[in-house]
Amino acid sequence: MTKQHWMGVIVGILFTGAVHAQVGRLEWHKGITLPAMQDGKKHIGLAGPIAGVTGDCLLIAGGANFPHLPPWEGGTKEIQKEVFIYRKEGAGLRLAAQDSLSVAVAYAASLSLPDGLLVIGGETTDGKTAACRLINYDSYAKKITVLDFPNLPFPLANMGAVAHGNKLFVAGGETPDAVSDQVLQLDLENLEKGWVCIGKLPYAVSHLQLLSNSPNDLYLLGGRKAHSERPSRLYHELWCSTDNGITWSKRTDIPFSAAAGTACVLPDQGIWLLSADRGNTFHQVEALIFDAKKETNPLQRQKLIDAKNKLQINHPGFGRAIWRYDLHSDKWNRMGDLPSNGPVTTTAVVWDDMIILPSGEIKAGVRTPEVLVATFSNK
């Protein structure tokens, strides 16, 4: 073997090691739990909460839960309006204040902007909404302030949303009677123009992740599409747009179906998928619900309902596995585990080097009051 060849091998090894060293890691810290509810009972957690950063505070607000009985016992879902304000304390969080929203909302999109936390659409007690509002926290009054923002062109919930440069993007989501395939854009430098449709997704989808490798690309991950007469379709696809959401190209699929998950882009040029509903129990429950609706024999219908309830009660959770997609190599790799069961139907908040998973759903109809906290660093 020539000297030149040996030098090439050594350089290759060093380069490979340098690329590997660029992959970051998450260090999980002792989490916190949401404060007691207004009736004094321990908090049971929230699905679809508002979550993000305004100024030097983290806000967790709204969301929905079953405060009295679980759904399989006839419990009713309620949308909440409480606001919890946190400040950083070392590698953790400290509750600084509490307040309330004027309108209870859940399943909205939350975007942390320089001027505040933008809440886009969502679901209220009156149904899905097109309203968009900018929330700020007044540290002197220890109260939130709310400003109206341009409304969406139609009511929408459980969509993907991301800030990309000076533009905001919303993709997919649930309308009052369908699932959307539209990509909407709002120019922060031209708010008078309002939200405009600039393109379409490869398919209609809700409960997706929309991320940005700013200032370059948009990424669409997973999601699901509900059907009126058959179980939902869950997606494992990953798509990329290099022209601000107008056209989309397919990348390497997620190794599993991934709906209602939490994901974020971190400085190691990786998309970190921290949790997702892979759909196994979800599909079984949906199938039993559809069968029960079609069943005319009351005894057989009750058997199907009982089987559905049993599945929900014994739901195994959404797992703890963390996966990372490398934006350069176009590959997915397992990156360890969460410290507890992964929450879905919540938002992964990136706050400097801190990653926060605020509450969420950990089993069918079951929320967690836990707020998971990690710090990101390069190896």
Coordinates of C-alpha atoms in Angstrom, one line a residue, residues 72-276:
W72 CA -64.1 4.8 28.8
E73 CA -66.2 5.6 31.9
G74 CA -68.2 8.3 30.1
G75 CA -66.0 11.2 31.1
T76 CA -66.3 14.5 29.1
K77 CA -63.3 16.2 27.6
E78 CA -62.9 19.8 28.8
I79 CA -60.9 22.6 27.2
Q80 CA -58.9 24.6 29.8
K81 CA -57.8 28.2 30.0
E82 CA -55.2 28.3 32.8
V83 CA -51.7 29.8 32.0
F84 CA -48.5 28.7 33.7
I85 CA -45.5 30.9 33.4
Y86 CA -42.0 29.5 34.1
R87 CA -38.5 30.9 34.3
K88 CA -35.2 29.1 34.0
E89 CA -33.6 28.0 37.2
G90 CA -30.2 26.3 36.5
A91 CA -30.9 23.4 34.2
G92 CA -34.6 23.3 35.2
L93 CA -37.7 25.4 35.4
R94 CA -39.4 27.4 38.2
L95 CA -43.0 28.5 38.3
A96 CA -43.1 32.3 38.3
A97 CA -46.8 33.1 37.9
Q98 CA -50.2 31.9 36.8
D99 CA -53.0 33.5 34.8
S100 CA -56.0 32.6 32.6
L101 CA -56.8 32.9 29.0
S102 CA -60.0 34.8 28.1
V103 CA -61.0 32.0 25.8
A104 CA -60.2 28.3 26.5
V105 CA -58.3 26.7 23.6
A106 CA -56.6 23.5 22.8
Y107 CA -54.9 21.8 19.8
A108 CA -53.7 25.1 18.4
A109 CA -50.3 25.7 16.8
S110 CA -47.8 27.7 19.0
L111 CA -44.9 29.7 17.6
S112 CA -42.3 31.5 19.7
L113 CA -41.7 34.8 17.9
P114 CA -39.5 37.8 18.9
D115 CA -42.6 39.8 19.8
G116 CA -44.4 37.0 21.8
L117 CA -46.0 33.6 21.6
L118 CA -48.3 33.3 18.7
V119 CA -51.3 31.0 19.1
I120 CA -52.8 29.9 15.8
G121 CA -56.3 28.4 15.5
G122 CA -57.1 25.5 17.6
E123 CA -60.3 24.2 19.2
T124 CA -62.5 26.1 21.7
T125 CA -65.7 25.1 23.4
D126 CA -67.5 26.4 20.3
G127 CA -65.5 24.2 18.0
K128 CA -62.5 24.8 15.8
T129 CA -61.4 28.4 15.4
A130 CA -59.5 30.6 12.9
A131 CA -58.4 33.1 15.5
C132 CA -54.7 33.9 16.0
R133 CA -53.5 35.8 19.0
L134 CA -50.1 37.0 20.2
I135 CA -49.5 36.4 23.9
N136 CA -46.9 38.3 26.0
Y137 CA -46.2 38.1 29.7
D138 CA -45.9 41.4 31.8
S139 CA -43.5 40.5 34.5
Y140 CA -44.4 43.6 36.6
A141 CA -48.2 43.0 36.6
K142 CA -47.6 39.2 36.5
K143 CA -50.3 39.0 33.9
I144 CA -50.4 38.0 30.2
T145 CA -51.4 40.5 27.5
V146 CA -53.1 39.3 24.3
L147 CA -53.1 41.0 20.9
D148 CA -55.1 40.0 17.9
F149 CA -53.2 38.7 14.8
P150 CA -54.6 38.1 11.3
N151 CA -57.1 35.2 11.4
L152 CA -56.6 32.1 9.3
P153 CA -58.8 31.9 6.2
F154 CA -60.7 29.0 7.8
P155 CA -60.9 27.3 11.2
L156 CA -58.1 24.8 11.8
A157 CA -56.7 22.6 14.5
N158 CA -54.0 20.0 14.9
M159 CA -51.9 21.4 12.1
G160 CA -48.2 21.9 11.6
A161 CA -46.7 25.4 11.9
V162 CA -43.2 26.9 11.8
A163 CA -41.5 30.3 11.6
H164 CA -39.1 30.4 8.6
G165 CA -37.2 33.6 8.3
N166 CA -39.8 36.5 8.4
K167 CA -42.6 34.2 7.2
L168 CA -44.9 31.9 9.1
F169 CA -46.2 28.6 7.6
V170 CA -49.1 26.5 8.5
A171 CA -49.6 23.1 6.9
G172 CA -52.4 20.6 7.0
G173 CA -54.7 20.2 10.0
E174 CA -58.3 19.5 10.7
T175 CA -61.1 21.8 9.4
P176 CA -64.6 21.6 10.9
D177 CA -65.5 18.9 8.4
A178 CA -62.3 17.6 6.6
V179 CA -58.5 17.3 6.7
S180 CA -56.6 20.0 4.9
D181 CA -53.8 19.7 2.4
Q182 CA -53.1 23.4 2.1
V183 CA -49.9 25.3 2.9
L184 CA -50.6 28.8 4.3
Q185 CA -48.2 31.6 4.7
L186 CA -48.2 34.8 6.7
D187 CA -45.5 37.5 5.9
L188 CA -44.6 39.2 9.2
E189 CA -43.5 42.3 7.2
N190 CA -46.9 42.5 5.5
L191 CA -49.5 41.5 8.0
E192 CA -52.2 43.4 6.1
K193 CA -52.0 40.8 3.4
G194 CA -53.0 38.1 5.8
W195 CA -52.6 34.4 5.5
V196 CA -52.4 33.2 1.9
C197 CA -52.4 29.7 0.4
I198 CA -49.1 29.2 -1.4
G199 CA -49.2 25.5 -2.2
K200 CA -50.5 22.0 -1.3
L201 CA -49.0 19.1 0.6
P202 CA -48.6 15.7 -1.1
Y203 CA -51.8 14.6 0.7
A204 CA -54.2 15.9 3.3
V205 CA -52.9 15.3 6.8
S206 CA -53.3 16.5 10.4
H207 CA -51.3 15.8 13.6
L208 CA -48.1 16.3 11.7
Q209 CA -44.8 18.0 12.4
L210 CA -43.7 21.0 10.3
L211 CA -40.1 22.0 10.9
S212 CA -37.5 24.4 9.4
N213 CA -33.8 24.2 8.9
S214 CA -33.8 28.0 8.8
P215 CA -33.0 29.7 6.5
N216 CA -33.0 26.7 4.1
D217 CA -35.7 24.1 4.0
L218 CA -39.1 23.1 5.3
Y219 CA -39.7 19.5 6.5
L220 CA -43.0 17.6 6.9
L221 CA -43.0 14.6 9.2
G222 CA -45.6 11.9 9.7
G223 CA -49.2 12.7 10.8
R224 CA -52.5 11.1 10.2
K225 CA -55.7 11.5 8.2
A226 CA -59.1 10.6 9.7
H227 CA -61.8 8.9 7.6
S228 CA -65.5 8.9 8.2
E229 CA -66.1 5.2 7.5
R230 CA -62.8 3.5 8.2
P231 CA -59.8 3.8 10.5
S232 CA -57.4 6.7 10.0
R233 CA -54.3 6.5 7.9
L234 CA -51.1 7.1 9.7
Y235 CA -48.1 8.3 7.8
H236 CA -44.4 7.5 8.1
E237 CA -43.2 9.8 5.3
L238 CA -40.7 12.6 5.5
W239 CA -40.9 15.4 2.9
C240 CA -38.8 18.4 2.2
S241 CA -39.6 21.7 0.5
T242 CA -36.8 24.0 -0.7
D243 CA -39.1 26.7 -2.2
N244 CA -41.1 27.7 0.9
G245 CA -43.8 25.1 0.7
I246 CA -44.7 25.3 -2.9
T247 CA -43.3 21.9 -4.0
W248 CA -42.3 18.8 -1.9
S249 CA -39.8 16.0 -2.5
K250 CA -39.6 12.8 -0.6
R251 CA -36.8 11.9 1.8
T252 CA -36.1 8.7 3.7
D253 CA -39.2 7.4 5.5
I254 CA -39.4 7.4 9.3
P255 CA -38.9 3.8 10.4
F256 CA -42.5 3.7 11.7
S257 CA -45.8 5.5 11.5
A258 CA -45.6 8.7 13.5
A259 CA -48.7 10.8 14.3
A260 CA -49.2 13.5 16.9
G261 CA -45.6 13.4 17.9
T262 CA -43.0 15.9 19.0
A263 CA -40.0 16.8 17.0
C264 CA -37.4 19.6 16.6
V265 CA -34.4 20.6 14.5
L266 CA -31.3 21.0 16.7
P267 CA -27.9 22.6 16.0
D268 CA -26.2 19.3 15.0
Q269 CA -28.2 19.4 11.7
G270 CA -30.5 16.7 12.9
I271 CA -34.3 16.3 13.2
W272 CA -34.9 14.8 16.6
L273 CA -38.2 12.8 16.8
L274 CA -38.9 12.6 20.5
S275 CA -42.2 10.8 20.6
A276 CA -45.0 9.6 18.3

